[in-house]
Each structure stands twice: as structure tokens, then as C-alpha cells.
Amino acid sequence: MKETKSKLNQASLEEGDYGIEQKMIALYALQQLDSKIDSIRIIRGELPLEVQDLEDDIAGYDARIEKYTEEAKVIEKNISDRKAAIIEFKAQIKKYEKQQKDVRNNREFDSLSKEIEFQGLEIQLNEKRIREAIHAYDQKSAELDRVVNLRDERQKDLDMKQSELNEIICETEKDEKDLMEKSAAYSAHIEKRWVENYQRIRNNAKNGLAVVCIDRDACGGCFSKIPPQRQLEIQMHKKIYACEYCGRFLVDEDIKEKANKSL
């Protein structure tokens, strides 16, 4: 921070114009630093978004896998409970058949026969429900296997993309951190309102340029012509001017050279 401030101080010519000129130098230097940061992030391309999309896909698959697994457990329990019920019904049939041997009249025999018939119907119903549950379980298992395979494929893609992204980040992390620290240092020399305007323009510009140098009598951002009188005023460094057409801050070659020396 102190080194940056010292360079900015040395870049100023006239004491009377020190404040505005320093801000103009800092603004242009800030733009150069942020453009370099943009270049580093462009190298990453769409990888961060691709990684995020894959992570979202995997999270969705994991949720579906958990849901299908729980549903399969419910079906398994249903099958188990019905098998246990069938065993109980068969035990009841044996009991009633044994009681039939000791009945004293036809009425008791018929009553036990109806109970045996009822238990038999219950067995048939539960066997039917078990077959249906097994079919549902097989379908659920097949769908679960399909989703697990899709999830595994996405995981492979994520591992590959994450590896590529980590490699790029590893190569550029230090440079990006240094540039961001310098960017923050230059921002500290500029009034908050100017920094906010600078960020707003950068966010709205496709190329991220908020501060441009006059080039061939035109704005370096939108290439609109700058009147000679306005160019003269910009060169005097008495005030910070913006392009009337695109709103970008304008600086002359002198500010550009001083800013580059301060970097």
C-alpha cells in the first residue's frame, strides 16, 4: 500500500492539481489491474459454471437415490410383514383343522370351515400383494440402478472438470491474489462514489472497460469522437471527465504513461 502511494505521489506533477491527477492515475491503473484479473478469469472459461452445474446434478441424483432407497426399504418391509402374516394364517388353519376333529355337531364344523376358508382367502390376498410388491421392488431397483449409473457418470465428469479447474487456479492463484491486493490499494486512493461508478460501468461493459484513453481523437471504449475542446480540458487534469456516449472515464496519454509507471 505504501509503495503504491509513493509511486502515485511521484507520478504527480503540479501540487495544485495533485488530487484530481492522482485520482485519474489511480483510476486508469485500477482499470489495468482489473483487466489483468479479468484475463486470468477468462482462462478459466466456463469451467467454474460447469463444475457448479455438475455438482447440482449430482446433488439431485443423490436426493433421488436416497428417496428410491427409502421406498425400496418400505416395499421390503411390506413383503416381510405379509410373509409373516401368511405364516400366521397357515398356523390358524392348522389349528382350526385340528379343532374340526373334535367338534360335537355340524354347526361347529361349518363355523370352523368358514374360518379356514377366510384364512385361505387372506393367504391368497397377501400372496397377490406380495407379487405386486415384488414387481414394484424390481422396478424401483432398476430405476435406482439407472440413477446410480447416471450419478457415477456425472461424478467422473465432475472429477475431471474439477481437476482442470484446480490446475488452472493453482497456476494463476498467486498472480490473481497479487493483482487483487494492488487493485484494492489503488481503490483506496479514489473517492467511494468514483469507485462505485467505476464498478457500475465495468459491470455494464462487455469488455469490462470503465476507464479508457483517448485514441485518435475518439473514446477508447465506444470510439465516439471527442471534441478538441473537451480533449484539451481532459489534458489539463482539472476534472475527471466521462464519455458523453458510453459513460466511460476518459484519460489522456500523459495519465496513461504515469499510471503504467506506477504499476
mmCIF file of C-alpha atoms in Angstrom:
data_model
loop_
_atom_site.group_PDB
_atom_site.id
_atom_site.type_symbol
_atom_site.label_atom_id
_atom_site.label_comp_id
_atom_site.label_asym_id
_atom_site.label_seq_id
_atom_site.Cartn_x
_atom_site.Cartn_y
_atom_site.Cartn_z
ATOM 1 C CA MET A 1 0.000 0.000 0.000
ATOM 2 C CA LYS A 2 2.788 2.464 0.974
ATOM 3 C CA GLU A 3 4.795 1.592 -2.129
ATOM 4 C CA THR A 4 1.760 2.191 -4.345
ATOM 5 C CA LYS A 5 1.041 5.521 -2.675
ATOM 6 C CA SER A 6 4.673 6.566 -3.126
ATOM 7 C CA LYS A 7 4.600 5.765 -6.830
ATOM 8 C CA LEU A 8 1.356 7.687 -7.225
ATOM 9 C CA ASN A 9 2.864 10.690 -5.445
ATOM 10 C CA GLN A 10 5.915 10.631 -7.711
ATOM 11 C CA ALA A 11 3.697 10.433 -10.783
ATOM 12 C CA SER A 12 2.032 13.776 -9.927
ATOM 13 C CA LEU A 13 3.450 16.971 -11.476
ATOM 14 C CA GLU A 14 1.839 20.070 -10.072
ATOM 15 C CA GLU A 15 0.943 20.311 -6.400
ATOM 16 C CA GLY A 16 -2.208 22.238 -7.192
ATOM 17 C CA ASP A 17 -3.529 19.505 -9.443
ATOM 18 C CA TYR A 18 -2.327 16.701 -7.195
ATOM 19 C CA GLY A 19 -5.732 15.440 -6.032
ATOM 20 C CA ILE A 20 -7.503 15.091 -9.389
ATOM 21 C CA GLU A 21 -4.453 13.883 -11.263
ATOM 22 C CA GLN A 22 -3.746 11.263 -8.605
ATOM 23 C CA LYS A 23 -7.333 10.007 -8.874
ATOM 24 C CA MET A 24 -7.089 9.844 -12.666
ATOM 25 C CA ILE A 25 -3.824 7.920 -12.435
ATOM 26 C CA ALA A 26 -5.297 5.603 -9.818
ATOM 27 C CA LEU A 27 -8.452 5.067 -11.906
ATOM 28 C CA TYR A 28 -6.518 4.119 -15.024
ATOM 29 C CA ALA A 29 -4.100 1.917 -13.045
ATOM 30 C CA LEU A 30 -7.078 0.279 -11.343
ATOM 31 C CA GLN A 31 -8.550 -0.471 -14.760
ATOM 32 C CA GLN A 32 -5.298 -2.055 -15.955
ATOM 33 C CA LEU A 33 -5.114 -4.261 -12.865
ATOM 34 C CA ASP A 34 -8.755 -5.320 -13.081
ATOM 35 C CA SER A 35 -8.359 -6.084 -16.797
ATOM 36 C CA LYS A 36 -5.470 -8.407 -15.956
ATOM 37 C CA ILE A 37 -7.664 -10.097 -13.333
ATOM 38 C CA ASP A 38 -10.381 -10.462 -15.990
ATOM 39 C CA SER A 39 -7.857 -12.089 -18.330
ATOM 40 C CA ILE A 40 -6.918 -14.633 -15.670
ATOM 41 C CA ARG A 41 -10.569 -15.468 -15.062
ATOM 42 C CA ILE A 42 -11.229 -15.760 -18.789
ATOM 43 C CA ILE A 43 -8.582 -18.507 -18.880
ATOM 44 C CA ARG A 44 -10.841 -20.499 -16.558
ATOM 45 C CA GLY A 45 -13.586 -20.061 -19.117
ATOM 46 C CA GLU A 46 -16.843 -21.783 -18.285
ATOM 47 C CA LEU A 47 -15.187 -24.342 -16.009
ATOM 48 C CA PRO A 48 -16.477 -22.872 -12.707
ATOM 49 C CA LEU A 49 -20.046 -22.853 -14.065
ATOM 50 C CA GLU A 50 -19.656 -26.360 -15.478
ATOM 51 C CA VAL A 51 -18.356 -27.588 -12.116
ATOM 52 C CA GLN A 52 -21.290 -25.938 -10.318
ATOM 53 C CA ASP A 53 -23.806 -27.458 -12.757
ATOM 54 C CA LEU A 54 -22.302 -30.924 -12.293
ATOM 55 C CA GLU A 55 -22.365 -30.529 -8.509
ATOM 56 C CA ASP A 56 -26.041 -29.529 -8.709
ATOM 57 C CA ASP A 57 -26.797 -32.546 -10.933
ATOM 58 C CA ILE A 58 -25.052 -34.904 -8.506
ATOM 59 C CA ALA A 59 -26.915 -33.403 -5.554
ATOM 60 C CA GLY A 60 -30.181 -34.012 -7.420
ATOM 61 C CA TYR A 61 -29.226 -37.614 -8.188
ATOM 62 C CA ASP A 62 -28.194 -38.184 -4.565
ATOM 63 C CA ALA A 63 -31.604 -36.953 -3.412
ATOM 64 C CA ARG A 64 -33.359 -39.308 -5.849
ATOM 65 C CA ILE A 65 -31.130 -42.225 -4.787
ATOM 66 C CA GLU A 66 -31.988 -41.571 -1.146
ATOM 67 C CA LYS A 67 -35.700 -41.392 -1.982
ATOM 68 C CA TYR A 68 -35.671 -44.631 -4.025
ATOM 69 C CA THR A 69 -33.649 -46.415 -1.343
ATOM 70 C CA GLU A 70 -36.173 -45.446 1.328
ATOM 71 C CA GLU A 71 -39.082 -46.503 -0.895
ATOM 72 C CA ALA A 72 -37.386 -49.864 -1.556
ATOM 73 C CA LYS A 73 -36.995 -50.396 2.190
ATOM 74 C CA VAL A 74 -40.714 -49.735 2.681
ATOM 75 C CA ILE A 75 -41.551 -52.295 -0.017
ATOM 76 C CA GLU A 76 -39.185 -54.837 1.547
ATOM 77 C CA LYS A 77 -40.845 -54.375 4.936
ATOM 78 C CA ASN A 78 -44.285 -54.725 3.354
ATOM 79 C CA ILE A 79 -43.238 -58.036 1.752
ATOM 80 C CA SER A 80 -41.723 -59.237 5.018
ATOM 81 C CA ASP A 81 -44.858 -58.313 7.006
ATOM 82 C CA ARG A 82 -47.155 -60.103 4.525
ATOM 83 C CA LYS A 83 -44.994 -63.244 4.583
ATOM 84 C CA ALA A 84 -45.193 -63.232 8.366
ATOM 85 C CA ALA A 85 -48.984 -62.794 8.118
ATOM 86 C CA ILE A 86 -49.215 -65.797 5.762
ATOM 87 C CA ILE A 87 -47.339 -67.951 8.279
ATOM 88 C CA GLU A 88 -49.804 -66.840 10.942
ATOM 89 C CA PHE A 89 -52.812 -67.562 8.716
ATOM 90 C CA LYS A 90 -51.475 -71.054 7.940
ATOM 91 C CA ALA A 91 -50.976 -71.682 11.632
ATOM 92 C CA GLN A 92 -54.592 -70.639 12.222
ATOM 93 C CA ILE A 93 -55.775 -73.053 9.509
ATOM 94 C CA LYS A 94 -53.926 -75.935 11.142
ATOM 95 C CA LYS A 95 -55.464 -75.018 14.484
ATOM 96 C CA TYR A 96 -58.981 -74.886 13.039
ATOM 97 C CA GLU A 97 -58.450 -78.180 11.141
ATOM 98 C CA LYS A 98 -57.395 -79.817 14.399
ATOM 99 C CA GLN A 99 -60.459 -78.405 16.171
ATOM 100 C CA GLN A 100 -62.721 -79.820 13.442
ATOM 101 C CA LYS A 101 -61.756 -83.320 14.533
ATOM 102 C CA ASP A 102 -63.218 -82.693 17.975
ATOM 103 C CA VAL A 103 -66.454 -80.891 17.059
ATOM 104 C CA ARG A 104 -69.726 -82.093 18.535
ATOM 105 C CA ASN A 105 -72.121 -81.016 15.794
ATOM 106 C CA ASN A 106 -72.319 -79.797 12.188
ATOM 107 C CA ARG A 107 -72.805 -76.182 13.206
ATOM 108 C CA GLU A 108 -69.395 -76.061 14.910
ATOM 109 C CA PHE A 109 -67.843 -77.864 11.936
ATOM 110 C CA ASP A 110 -69.332 -75.382 9.466
ATOM 111 C CA SER A 111 -68.183 -72.450 11.621
ATOM 112 C CA LEU A 112 -64.592 -73.756 11.643
ATOM 113 C CA SER A 113 -64.796 -74.419 7.883
ATOM 114 C CA LYS A 114 -65.720 -70.780 7.314
ATOM 115 C CA GLU A 115 -62.751 -69.670 9.426
ATOM 116 C CA ILE A 116 -60.461 -71.941 7.414
ATOM 117 C CA GLU A 117 -61.903 -70.547 4.178
ATOM 118 C CA PHE A 118 -61.431 -66.984 5.439
ATOM 119 C CA GLN A 119 -57.806 -67.655 6.417
ATOM 120 C CA GLY A 120 -57.227 -69.193 2.967
ATOM 121 C CA LEU A 121 -58.615 -66.081 1.271
ATOM 122 C CA GLU A 122 -56.345 -63.923 3.419
ATOM 123 C CA ILE A 123 -53.368 -66.027 2.325
ATOM 124 C CA GLN A 124 -54.325 -65.622 -1.338
ATOM 125 C CA LEU A 125 -54.757 -61.861 -0.929
ATOM 126 C CA ASN A 126 -51.390 -61.477 0.772
ATOM 127 C CA GLU A 127 -49.688 -63.667 -1.855
ATOM 128 C CA LYS A 128 -51.157 -61.384 -4.528
ATOM 129 C CA ARG A 129 -49.963 -58.278 -2.686
ATOM 130 C CA ILE A 130 -46.505 -59.842 -2.320
ATOM 131 C CA ARG A 131 -46.313 -60.476 -6.087
ATOM 132 C CA GLU A 132 -47.319 -56.874 -6.744
ATOM 133 C CA ALA A 133 -44.779 -55.636 -4.210
ATOM 134 C CA ILE A 134 -42.008 -57.747 -5.735
ATOM 135 C CA HIS A 135 -42.842 -56.301 -9.171
ATOM 136 C CA ALA A 136 -42.771 -52.769 -7.730
ATOM 137 C CA TYR A 137 -39.496 -53.554 -5.952
ATOM 138 C CA ASP A 138 -37.909 -54.794 -9.182
ATOM 139 C CA GLN A 139 -38.979 -51.615 -10.983
ATOM 140 C CA LYS A 140 -37.692 -49.460 -8.147
ATOM 141 C CA SER A 141 -34.382 -51.360 -8.103
ATOM 142 C CA ALA A 142 -33.979 -50.925 -11.864
ATOM 143 C CA GLU A 143 -34.659 -47.185 -11.590
ATOM 144 C CA LEU A 144 -32.266 -46.947 -8.656
ATOM 145 C CA ASP A 145 -29.522 -48.676 -10.654
ATOM 146 C CA ARG A 146 -30.140 -46.310 -13.576
ATOM 147 C CA VAL A 147 -29.893 -43.212 -11.389
ATOM 148 C CA VAL A 148 -26.779 -44.542 -9.626
ATOM 149 C CA ASN A 149 -25.119 -45.088 -13.024
ATOM 150 C CA LEU A 150 -26.044 -41.561 -14.122
ATOM 151 C CA ARG A 151 -24.732 -40.195 -10.842
ATOM 152 C CA ASP A 152 -21.440 -42.095 -11.263
ATOM 153 C CA GLU A 153 -21.049 -40.730 -14.815
ATOM 154 C CA ARG A 154 -21.620 -37.180 -13.582
ATOM 155 C CA GLN A 155 -19.126 -37.767 -10.777
ATOM 156 C CA LYS A 156 -16.476 -38.807 -13.312
ATOM 157 C CA ASP A 157 -17.190 -35.662 -15.332
ATOM 158 C CA LEU A 158 -17.028 -33.557 -12.162
ATOM 159 C CA ASP A 159 -13.720 -35.092 -11.083
ATOM 160 C CA MET A 160 -12.231 -34.316 -14.497
ATOM 161 C CA LYS A 161 -13.560 -30.742 -14.656
ATOM 162 C CA GLN A 162 -12.608 -30.064 -11.032
ATOM 163 C CA SER A 163 -9.085 -31.319 -11.725
ATOM 164 C CA GLU A 164 -8.790 -28.985 -14.735
ATOM 165 C CA LEU A 165 -10.127 -26.054 -12.721
ATOM 166 C CA ASN A 166 -7.831 -26.762 -9.752
ATOM 167 C CA GLU A 167 -4.842 -26.910 -12.080
ATOM 168 C CA ILE A 168 -5.692 -23.544 -13.617
ATOM 169 C CA ILE A 169 -6.396 -21.998 -10.205
ATOM 170 C CA CYS A 170 -3.099 -23.338 -8.884
ATOM 171 C CA GLU A 171 -1.249 -21.744 -11.799
ATOM 172 C CA THR A 172 -2.983 -18.353 -11.540
ATOM 173 C CA GLU A 173 -3.961 -18.067 -7.868
ATOM 174 C CA LYS A 174 -0.849 -16.170 -6.748
ATOM 175 C CA ASP A 175 -0.962 -13.721 -9.663
ATOM 176 C CA GLU A 176 -4.664 -13.103 -9.142
ATOM 177 C CA LYS A 177 -4.186 -12.543 -5.397
ATOM 178 C CA ASP A 178 -1.346 -10.064 -6.005
ATOM 179 C CA LEU A 179 -3.391 -8.183 -8.602
ATOM 180 C CA MET A 180 -6.439 -8.047 -6.321
ATOM 181 C CA GLU A 181 -4.321 -6.628 -3.495
ATOM 182 C CA LYS A 182 -2.925 -3.959 -5.824
ATOM 183 C CA SER A 183 -6.435 -3.241 -7.114
ATOM 184 C CA ALA A 184 -7.646 -2.694 -3.546
ATOM 185 C CA ALA A 185 -4.660 -0.425 -2.871
ATOM 186 C CA TYR A 186 -5.449 1.801 -5.854
ATOM 187 C CA SER A 187 -9.155 1.864 -4.980
ATOM 188 C CA ALA A 188 -8.215 3.327 -1.606
ATOM 189 C CA HIS A 189 -6.893 6.447 -3.385
ATOM 190 C CA ILE A 190 -10.224 7.104 -5.086
ATOM 191 C CA GLU A 191 -13.406 8.518 -3.578
ATOM 192 C CA LYS A 192 -16.091 5.912 -2.897
ATOM 193 C CA ARG A 193 -18.541 7.464 -5.372
ATOM 194 C CA TRP A 194 -15.991 7.235 -8.173
ATOM 195 C CA VAL A 195 -15.206 3.617 -7.323
ATOM 196 C CA GLU A 196 -18.928 2.802 -7.309
ATOM 197 C CA ASN A 197 -19.369 4.497 -10.705
ATOM 198 C CA TYR A 198 -16.311 2.652 -11.987
ATOM 199 C CA GLN A 199 -17.698 -0.714 -10.864
ATOM 200 C CA ARG A 200 -21.131 0.070 -12.317
ATOM 201 C CA ILE A 201 -19.669 0.909 -15.716
ATOM 202 C CA ARG A 202 -17.449 -2.186 -15.634
ATOM 203 C CA ASN A 203 -20.417 -4.411 -14.864
ATOM 204 C CA ASN A 204 -22.367 -2.992 -17.804
ATOM 205 C CA ALA A 205 -19.480 -3.095 -20.293
ATOM 206 C CA LYS A 206 -18.913 -6.344 -22.214
ATOM 207 C CA ASN A 207 -15.142 -5.910 -22.119
ATOM 208 C CA GLY A 208 -15.097 -4.632 -18.531
ATOM 209 C CA LEU A 209 -13.544 -1.310 -19.559
ATOM 210 C CA ALA A 210 -14.641 1.628 -17.414
ATOM 211 C CA VAL A 211 -11.552 3.840 -17.880
ATOM 212 C CA VAL A 212 -10.144 4.366 -21.375
ATOM 213 C CA CYS A 213 -7.544 6.510 -23.028
ATOM 214 C CA ILE A 214 -8.383 8.858 -25.877
ATOM 215 C CA ASP A 215 -7.174 7.244 -29.092
ATOM 216 C CA ARG A 216 -7.141 9.054 -32.433
ATOM 217 C CA ASP A 217 -9.414 11.776 -31.071
ATOM 218 C CA ALA A 218 -12.001 9.204 -30.033
ATOM 219 C CA CYS A 219 -13.164 7.378 -26.904
ATOM 220 C CA GLY A 220 -11.136 4.199 -26.446
ATOM 221 C CA GLY A 221 -14.295 2.376 -25.388
ATOM 222 C CA CYS A 222 -17.093 3.239 -27.836
ATOM 223 C CA PHE A 223 -14.860 5.006 -30.425
ATOM 224 C CA SER A 224 -17.074 8.096 -30.490
ATOM 225 C CA LYS A 225 -15.304 11.307 -31.491
ATOM 226 C CA ILE A 226 -14.168 13.599 -28.659
ATOM 227 C CA PRO A 227 -14.338 17.364 -29.478
ATOM 228 C CA PRO A 228 -10.933 19.150 -29.419
ATOM 229 C CA GLN A 229 -12.055 21.481 -26.611
ATOM 230 C CA ARG A 230 -13.055 18.500 -24.422
ATOM 231 C CA GLN A 231 -9.720 16.821 -25.166
ATOM 232 C CA LEU A 232 -7.919 19.960 -24.037
ATOM 233 C CA GLU A 233 -9.919 20.031 -20.801
ATOM 234 C CA ILE A 234 -9.093 16.354 -20.153
ATOM 235 C CA GLN A 235 -5.396 17.073 -20.718
ATOM 236 C CA MET A 236 -5.453 19.810 -18.080
ATOM 237 C CA HIS A 237 -6.267 17.225 -15.348
ATOM 238 C CA LYS A 238 -8.552 19.710 -13.568
ATOM 239 C CA LYS A 239 -11.579 17.440 -13.574
ATOM 240 C CA ILE A 240 -12.499 13.803 -14.225
ATOM 241 C CA TYR A 241 -14.471 13.548 -17.461
ATOM 242 C CA ALA A 242 -16.671 10.775 -18.825
ATOM 243 C CA CYS A 243 -17.586 9.962 -22.420
ATOM 244 C CA GLU A 244 -20.914 11.556 -23.334
ATOM 245 C CA TYR A 245 -21.928 8.447 -25.271
ATOM 246 C CA CYS A 246 -20.857 5.404 -23.218
ATOM 247 C CA GLY A 247 -20.150 6.965 -19.796
ATOM 248 C CA ARG A 248 -16.597 5.607 -19.516
ATOM 249 C CA PHE A 249 -13.988 7.709 -17.723
ATOM 250 C CA LEU A 250 -11.565 9.363 -20.154
ATOM 251 C CA VAL A 251 -7.833 9.971 -19.666
ATOM 252 C CA ASP A 252 -5.097 11.262 -21.938
ATOM 253 C CA GLU A 253 -1.762 9.689 -22.873
ATOM 254 C CA ASP A 254 0.040 11.532 -20.062
ATOM 255 C CA ILE A 255 -2.161 9.897 -17.404
ATOM 256 C CA LYS A 256 -1.784 6.571 -19.164
ATOM 257 C CA GLU A 257 2.037 6.772 -19.032
ATOM 258 C CA LYS A 258 2.102 7.859 -15.406
ATOM 259 C CA ALA A 259 -0.317 5.111 -14.417
ATOM 260 C CA ASN A 260 1.754 2.459 -16.196
ATOM 261 C CA LYS A 261 4.885 3.708 -14.412
ATOM 262 C CA SER A 262 3.101 3.425 -11.063
ATOM 263 C CA LEU A 263 2.149 -0.212 -11.609
#
